[in-house]
PDB file of C-alpha atoms in Angstrom:
ATOM      1  CA  ILE A 749     -55.413 -22.527 270.710  1.00 67.00           C
ATOM      2  CA  LEU A 750     -55.660 -23.312 274.428  1.00 58.00           C
ATOM      3  CA  LEU A 751     -58.907 -25.224 273.866  1.00 63.00           C
ATOM      4  CA  TRP A 752     -57.356 -27.110 270.947  1.00 66.00           C
ATOM      5  CA  LEU A 753     -54.420 -28.077 273.162  1.00 70.00           C
ATOM      6  CA  GLY A 754     -56.826 -29.284 275.817  1.00 72.00           C
ATOM      7  CA  TRP A 755     -55.872 -26.592 278.309  1.00 70.00           C
ATOM      8  CA  TRP A 756     -59.472 -25.431 278.755  1.00 66.00           C
ATOM      9  CA  TRP A 757     -58.846 -24.583 282.422  1.00 68.00           C
ATOM     10  CA  VAL A 758     -56.393 -21.819 281.392  1.00 69.00           C
ATOM     11  CA  VAL A 759     -59.028 -19.924 279.356  1.00 66.00           C
ATOM     12  CA  PRO A 760     -60.995 -18.545 282.355  1.00 73.00           C
ATOM     13  CA  VAL A 761     -57.738 -17.452 284.003  1.00 71.00           C
ATOM     14  CA  ASP A 762     -56.675 -15.608 280.834  1.00 68.00           C
ATOM     15  CA  VAL A 763     -60.068 -13.933 280.518  1.00 68.00           C
ATOM     16  CA  LEU A 764     -60.011 -12.776 284.154  1.00 70.00           C
ATOM     17  CA  LEU A 765     -56.465 -11.436 283.776  1.00 66.00           C
ATOM     18  CA  TRP A 766     -57.429  -9.551 280.607  1.00 62.00           C
ATOM     19  CA  LEU A 767     -60.498  -8.046 282.304  1.00 63.00           C
ATOM     20  CA  ALA A 768     -58.385  -6.967 285.305  1.00 57.00           C
ATOM     21  CA  ILE A 769     -55.868  -5.185 283.069  1.00 59.00           C
ATOM     22  CA  VAL A 770     -58.604  -3.480 281.027  1.00 58.00           C
ATOM     23  CA  SER A 771     -60.297  -2.388 284.264  1.00 59.00           C
ATOM     24  CA  PHE A 772     -57.072  -0.950 285.654  1.00 58.00           C
ATOM     25  CA  PHE A 773     -56.417   1.177 282.574  1.00 63.00           C
ATOM     26  CA  ARG A 774     -59.983   2.478 282.332  1.00 67.00           C
ATOM     27  CA  ASP A 775     -60.400   6.224 281.865  1.00 77.00           C
ATOM     28  CA  PRO A 776     -64.045   7.161 282.522  1.00 82.00           C
ATOM     29  CA  TRP A 777     -65.433  10.422 281.166  1.00 87.00           C
ATOM     30  CA  ARG A 778     -66.252  12.924 283.909  1.00 90.00           C
ATOM     31  CA  ARG A 779     -68.220  16.146 284.001  1.00 94.00           C
ATOM     32  CA  ILE A 780     -65.818  18.480 285.816  1.00 95.00           C
ATOM     33  CA  PRO A 781     -67.638  20.908 288.183  1.00 93.00           C
ATOM     34  CA  THR A 782     -67.734  24.540 287.107  1.00 89.00           C
ATOM     35  CA  ASP A 783     -68.568  27.816 288.886  1.00 89.00           C
ATOM     36  CA  LEU A 784     -66.585  26.747 291.943  1.00 94.00           C
ATOM     37  CA  PRO A 785     -65.433  29.324 294.514  1.00 93.00           C
ATOM     38  CA  PRO A 786     -61.895  30.702 294.067  1.00 92.00           C
ATOM     39  CA  GLY A 787     -59.250  28.478 295.610  1.00 96.00           C
ATOM     40  CA  THR A 788     -61.276  25.265 295.274  1.00 97.00           C
ATOM     41  CA  MET A 789     -59.072  22.199 294.831  1.00 98.00           C
ATOM     42  CA  LEU A 790     -60.506  19.049 293.279  1.00 98.00           C
ATOM     43  CA  SER A 791     -59.072  15.624 293.947  1.00 98.00           C
ATOM     44  CA  PRO A 792     -56.143  14.803 291.633  1.00 97.00           C
ATOM     45  CA  ALA A 793     -56.902  11.060 291.870  1.00 95.00           C
ATOM     46  CA  ASP A 794     -59.448   8.392 292.701  1.00 95.00           C
ATOM     47  CA  GLY A 795     -58.948   6.505 295.935  1.00 94.00           C
ATOM     48  CA  THR A 796     -59.167   6.769 299.709  1.00 96.00           C
ATOM     49  CA  ILE A 797     -57.826   9.608 301.856  1.00 97.00           C
ATOM     50  CA  SER A 798     -54.995   8.065 303.855  1.00 94.00           C
ATOM     51  CA  ALA A 799     -53.691  11.179 305.632  1.00 94.00           C
ATOM     52  CA  VAL A 800     -54.117  14.919 306.085  1.00 97.00           C
ATOM     53  CA  GLU A 801     -50.923  16.467 307.429  1.00 96.00           C
ATOM     54  CA  ARG A 802     -49.381  19.826 308.139  1.00 97.00           C
ATOM     55  CA  VAL A 803     -45.631  20.241 307.608  1.00 96.00           C
ATOM     56  CA  GLU A 804     -43.419  23.171 308.567  1.00 96.00           C
ATOM     57  CA  THR A 805     -41.796  23.368 305.147  1.00 96.00           C
ATOM     58  CA  HIS A 806     -42.252  21.828 301.720  1.00 96.00           C
ATOM     59  CA  GLU A 807     -40.338  22.389 298.509  1.00 95.00           C
ATOM     60  CA  ALA A 808     -43.568  22.780 296.516  1.00 97.00           C
ATOM     61  CA  THR A 809     -44.742  25.770 298.531  1.00 96.00           C
ATOM     62  CA  GLY A 810     -41.481  27.211 299.829  1.00 94.00           C
ATOM     63  CA  GLY A 811     -42.834  27.184 303.379  1.00 96.00           C
ATOM     64  CA  PRO A 812     -45.490  25.545 305.572  1.00 97.00           C
ATOM     65  CA  ALA A 813     -47.925  23.297 303.764  1.00 98.00           C
ATOM     66  CA  THR A 814     -50.972  21.091 304.100  1.00 98.00           C
ATOM     67  CA  ILE A 815     -50.659  17.653 302.498  1.00 98.00           C
ATOM     68  CA  VAL A 816     -53.733  15.633 301.536  1.00 98.00           C
ATOM     69  CA  ARG A 817     -52.651  12.071 300.696  1.00 96.00           C
ATOM     70  CA  ILE A 818     -54.743   9.689 298.572  1.00 96.00           C
ATOM     71  CA  PHE A 819     -54.144   5.933 298.417  1.00 92.00           C
ATOM     72  CA  LEU A 820     -55.007   4.296 295.098  1.00 89.00           C
ATOM     73  CA  SER A 821     -55.644   0.553 295.200  1.00 84.00           C
ATOM     74  CA  VAL A 822     -55.347  -1.625 292.111  1.00 79.00           C
ATOM     75  CA  LEU A 823     -59.137  -1.365 291.787  1.00 81.00           C
ATOM     76  CA  ASN A 824     -59.173   2.446 291.459  1.00 86.00           C
ATOM     77  CA  VAL A 825     -58.945   4.541 288.298  1.00 86.00           C
ATOM     78  CA  HIS A 826     -55.273   5.551 288.099  1.00 85.00           C
ATOM     79  CA  ILE A 827     -55.514   8.640 285.911  1.00 91.00           C
ATOM     80  CA  ASN A 828     -54.176  11.795 287.616  1.00 95.00           C
ATOM     81  CA  ARG A 829     -55.975  15.118 287.099  1.00 96.00           C
ATOM     82  CA  ALA A 830     -55.171  18.770 287.741  1.00 98.00           C
ATOM     83  CA  PRO A 831     -56.815  20.004 290.976  1.00 98.00           C
ATOM     84  CA  CYS A 832     -57.293  23.517 289.573  1.00 98.00           C
ATOM     85  CA  ASP A 833     -56.307  25.742 286.656  1.00 97.00           C
ATOM     86  CA  MET A 834     -52.528  25.941 286.839  1.00 98.00           C
ATOM     87  CA  VAL A 835     -49.240  26.380 284.973  1.00 98.00           C
ATOM     88  CA  VAL A 836     -46.438  23.876 285.529  1.00 98.00           C
ATOM     89  CA  GLU A 837     -43.256  25.536 286.811  1.00 98.00           C
ATOM     90  CA  GLU A 838     -41.060  22.596 287.782  1.00 97.00           C
ATOM     91  CA  LEU A 839     -40.989  18.801 287.888  1.00 97.00           C
ATOM     92  CA  ILE A 840     -38.857  16.945 290.420  1.00 96.00           C
ATOM     93  CA  TYR A 841     -38.404  13.210 289.860  1.00 94.00           C
ATOM     94  CA  ARG A 842     -36.787  11.153 292.609  1.00 91.00           C
ATOM     95  CA  PRO A 843     -35.862   7.475 292.296  1.00 90.00           C
ATOM     96  CA  GLY A 844     -36.542   5.443 295.405  1.00 80.00           C
ATOM     97  CA  LYS A 845     -37.911   2.276 296.935  1.00 81.00           C
ATOM     98  CA  PHE A 846     -41.169   0.472 296.206  1.00 74.00           C
ATOM     99  CA  LEU A 847     -42.697  -0.042 299.647  1.00 69.00           C
ATOM    100  CA  ASP A 848     -46.390  -0.795 300.054  1.00 64.00           C
ATOM    101  CA  ALA A 849     -48.210   2.498 299.346  1.00 67.00           C
ATOM    102  CA  ARG A 850     -50.395   1.964 302.438  1.00 68.00           C
ATOM    103  CA  THR A 851     -47.438   2.455 304.773  1.00 71.00           C
ATOM    104  CA  LYS A 852     -46.475   5.885 306.082  1.00 74.00           C
ATOM    105  CA  ALA A 853     -42.817   5.336 305.195  1.00 70.00           C
ATOM    106  CA  SER A 854     -43.647   4.918 301.499  1.00 71.00           C
ATOM    107  CA  ALA A 855     -44.476   8.623 301.205  1.00 75.00           C
ATOM    108  CA  GLN A 856     -40.932   9.494 302.268  1.00 77.00           C
ATOM    109  CA  VAL A 857     -38.785   6.886 300.502  1.00 77.00           C
ATOM    110  CA  ASN A 858     -40.618   5.581 297.437  1.00 86.00           C
ATOM    111  CA  GLU A 859     -40.007   6.671 293.861  1.00 88.00           C
ATOM    112  CA  SER A 860     -41.901   9.919 293.250  1.00 92.00           C
ATOM    113  CA  ASN A 861     -42.594  12.722 290.816  1.00 94.00           C
ATOM    114  CA  LEU A 862     -43.499  16.178 292.138  1.00 96.00           C
ATOM    115  CA  VAL A 863     -45.272  18.687 289.899  1.00 98.00           C
ATOM    116  CA  ILE A 864     -44.861  22.239 291.209  1.00 98.00           C
ATOM    117  CA  ALA A 865     -47.344  24.643 289.659  1.00 98.00           C
ATOM    118  CA  ARG A 866     -48.661  28.186 289.950  1.00 98.00           C
ATOM    119  CA  THR A 867     -52.419  28.717 290.159  1.00 97.00           C
ATOM    120  CA  THR A 868     -54.395  31.543 288.582  1.00 94.00           C
ATOM    121  CA  ASP A 869     -54.400  33.130 292.063  1.00 93.00           C
ATOM    122  CA  ASN A 870     -50.583  33.200 291.951  1.00 94.00           C
ATOM    123  CA  GLU A 871     -50.218  30.447 294.561  1.00 96.00           C
ATOM    124  CA  HIS A 872     -47.607  27.690 294.447  1.00 97.00           C
ATOM    125  CA  ILE A 873     -49.084  24.217 294.892  1.00 98.00           C
ATOM    126  CA  GLY A 874     -47.782  20.702 294.367  1.00 98.00           C
ATOM    127  CA  VAL A 875     -49.181  17.416 293.115  1.00 98.00           C
ATOM    128  CA  ARG A 876     -46.962  14.437 293.891  1.00 96.00           C
ATOM    129  CA  GLN A 877     -47.159  10.988 292.347  1.00 94.00           C
ATOM    130  CA  VAL A 878     -45.681   8.253 294.555  1.00 91.00           C
ATOM    131  CA  SER A 879     -45.128   4.672 293.404  1.00 85.00           C
ATOM    132  CA  GLY A 880     -46.180   1.650 295.447  1.00 74.00           C
ATOM    133  CA  LYS A 881     -45.115  -1.967 295.931  1.00 68.00           C
ATOM    134  CA  ILE A 882     -46.724  -3.085 292.685  1.00 63.00           C
ATOM    135  CA  ALA A 883     -46.571   0.261 290.862  1.00 55.00           C
ATOM    136  CA  ARG A 884     -43.302   0.456 288.979  1.00 59.00           C
ATOM    137  CA  ARG A 885     -43.990   3.191 286.458  1.00 74.00           C
ATOM    138  CA  ILE A 886     -44.960   6.829 286.951  1.00 86.00           C
ATOM    139  CA  VAL A 887     -46.318   8.433 283.793  1.00 84.00           C
ATOM    140  CA  CYS A 888     -46.132  12.238 283.576  1.00 91.00           C
ATOM    141  CA  PRO A 889     -45.508  13.839 280.169  1.00 93.00           C
ATOM    142  CA  LEU A 890     -45.705  17.404 281.539  1.00 96.00           C
ATOM    143  CA  LYS A 891     -42.955  19.988 281.120  1.00 97.00           C
ATOM    144  CA  PRO A 892     -42.431  23.479 282.575  1.00 97.00           C
ATOM    145  CA  GLY A 893     -44.732  26.009 280.954  1.00 97.00           C
ATOM    146  CA  ASP A 894     -47.596  23.581 280.308  1.00 98.00           C
ATOM    147  CA  SER A 895     -51.035  24.932 281.230  1.00 98.00           C
ATOM    148  CA  LEU A 896     -53.676  22.660 282.725  1.00 98.00           C
ATOM    149  CA  GLN A 897     -57.352  23.244 283.328  1.00 97.00           C
ATOM    150  CA  ARG A 898     -59.162  21.993 286.419  1.00 97.00           C
ATOM    151  CA  GLY A 899     -59.832  18.258 286.056  1.00 96.00           C
ATOM    152  CA  GLN A 900     -57.594  17.820 283.009  1.00 97.00           C
ATOM    153  CA  ARG A 901     -55.770  14.487 282.761  1.00 95.00           C
ATOM    154  CA  TYR A 902     -52.008  14.725 283.038  1.00 94.00           C
ATOM    155  CA  GLY A 903     -50.603  11.293 283.885  1.00 90.00           C
ATOM    156  CA  MET A 904     -51.017   8.086 285.849  1.00 85.00           C
ATOM    157  CA  ILE A 905     -49.228   5.685 288.170  1.00 81.00           C
ATOM    158  CA  LYS A 906     -49.495   2.060 287.148  1.00 73.00           C
ATOM    159  CA  PHE A 907     -50.806  -0.590 289.580  1.00 65.00           C
ATOM    160  CA  GLY A 908     -51.371   0.850 293.061  1.00 63.00           C
ATOM    161  CA  SER A 909     -49.875   4.051 294.386  1.00 84.00           C
ATOM    162  CA  THR A 910     -50.325   7.337 296.249  1.00 91.00           C
ATOM    163  CA  THR A 911     -51.088  10.857 295.033  1.00 95.00           C
ATOM    164  CA  GLU A 912     -50.585  13.934 297.215  1.00 96.00           C
ATOM    165  CA  LEU A 913     -52.021  17.435 296.974  1.00 98.00           C
ATOM    166  CA  ILE A 914     -49.740  20.010 298.621  1.00 98.00           C
ATOM    167  CA  LEU A 915     -51.172  23.433 299.483  1.00 98.00           C
ATOM    168  CA  PRO A 916     -49.512  26.551 300.958  1.00 98.00           C
ATOM    169  CA  ARG A 917     -50.589  28.635 303.964  1.00 96.00           C
ATOM    170  CA  PRO A 918     -52.126  25.862 306.133  1.00 97.00           C
ATOM    171  CA  ASP A 919     -54.011  28.380 308.290  1.00 96.00           C
ATOM    172  CA  ASP A 920     -55.971  29.446 305.204  1.00 96.00           C
ATOM    173  CA  VAL A 921     -56.727  25.920 303.946  1.00 97.00           C
ATOM    174  CA  ASP A 922     -60.207  24.523 304.576  1.00 97.00           C
ATOM    175  CA  VAL A 923     -59.828  20.750 304.141  1.00 98.00           C
ATOM    176  CA  ARG A 924     -63.141  19.152 303.164  1.00 97.00           C
ATOM    177  CA  VAL A 925     -62.146  15.470 303.555  1.00 98.00           C
ATOM    178  CA  SER A 926     -60.940  13.163 306.333  1.00 97.00           C
ATOM    179  CA  PRO A 927     -58.893   9.946 306.413  1.00 97.00           C
ATOM    180  CA  GLY A 928     -61.029   7.067 305.198  1.00 96.00           C
ATOM    181  CA  ASP A 929     -63.118   9.161 302.792  1.00 98.00           C
ATOM    182  CA  ARG A 930     -63.392   7.911 299.223  1.00 97.00           C
ATOM    183  CA  VAL A 931     -62.717  10.507 296.542  1.00 98.00           C
ATOM    184  CA  GLN A 932     -62.924  10.752 292.753  1.00 97.00           C
ATOM    185  CA  GLY A 933     -60.420  12.586 290.599  1.00 96.00           C
ATOM    186  CA  GLY A 934     -61.793  15.745 289.035  1.00 96.00           C
ATOM    187  CA  LEU A 935     -65.048  15.528 291.008  1.00 97.00           C
ATOM    188  CA  THR A 936     -64.481  15.552 294.779  1.00 98.00           C
ATOM    189  CA  VAL A 937     -63.585  18.855 296.457  1.00 98.00           C
ATOM    190  CA  LEU A 938     -60.582  18.145 298.697  1.00 98.00           C
ATOM    191  CA  ALA A 939     -59.961  21.635 300.033  1.00 98.00           C
ATOM    192  CA  VAL A 940     -60.431  25.361 299.561  1.00 98.00           C
ATOM    193  CA  LEU A 941     -57.407  27.663 299.717  1.00 97.00           C
ATOM    194  CA  HIS A 942     -58.745  30.988 300.938  1.00 95.00           C
ATOM    195  CA  PRO A 943     -57.087  34.269 299.918  1.00 90.00           C
ATOM    196  CA  ALA A 944     -54.291  35.489 302.168  1.00 81.00           C
ATOM    197  CA  GLN A 945     -55.511  37.810 304.929  1.00 71.00           C
TER     198      GLN A 945
END
C-alpha cells in the first residue's frame, strides 16, 4: 500500500521497526547447565552487571544481603529466568517512577516487582524486576506456591530495565562476576551461596 501511494521511503523504516520489535521479543533456546554445585545461582537475565552491593537488611532475605544488579539494554533478551530450583513464597509489586535504568536512583524509586522464594536448601532469596525509562510493563505471572526449576522462564520486562538477584548471608556468598561483565540468563553463574557454617 505504501509503495502504491508513492511513499516508498517509509517501507525501509517500517521494516527496520518490525525487525527491532521482533529482536526485542526473541526467546532463544538455551541448554541450562546441570550437575552444578549446591548453592549455585545462574543469572536471571541477559545484560551487563551494573553493581554488586552488600546491604544490612533486605525484605527478601530478612537480614543482610548481597545484591547483584543486571542492566538490560533494549538490545538484550528480556526474558527472566529462575536462578535456581525454588518455590515462590511472596510477590511484592511496587508502583514507582520510570528513571533511566542505568542510574543508581532507578533501583530505589522505579516501578518494581520482587519475587521472594525459598530454595531447595531452605534459603530465602529474591529476584527483583525493575522498570526503566522506556520499559513500562513488568510481566510476571507467578503466584505463591509456584515451583520453578533452574533456568526456567518466568517473566520479562519490556524495553530496557534492571533485574536483581538478592542472596542472604553475604559472608557466605562467592560472587563470580564484576561490574561491566556481560551475562546470559540461565547460563552464566553469578554466585555460589555456600552452606551456613
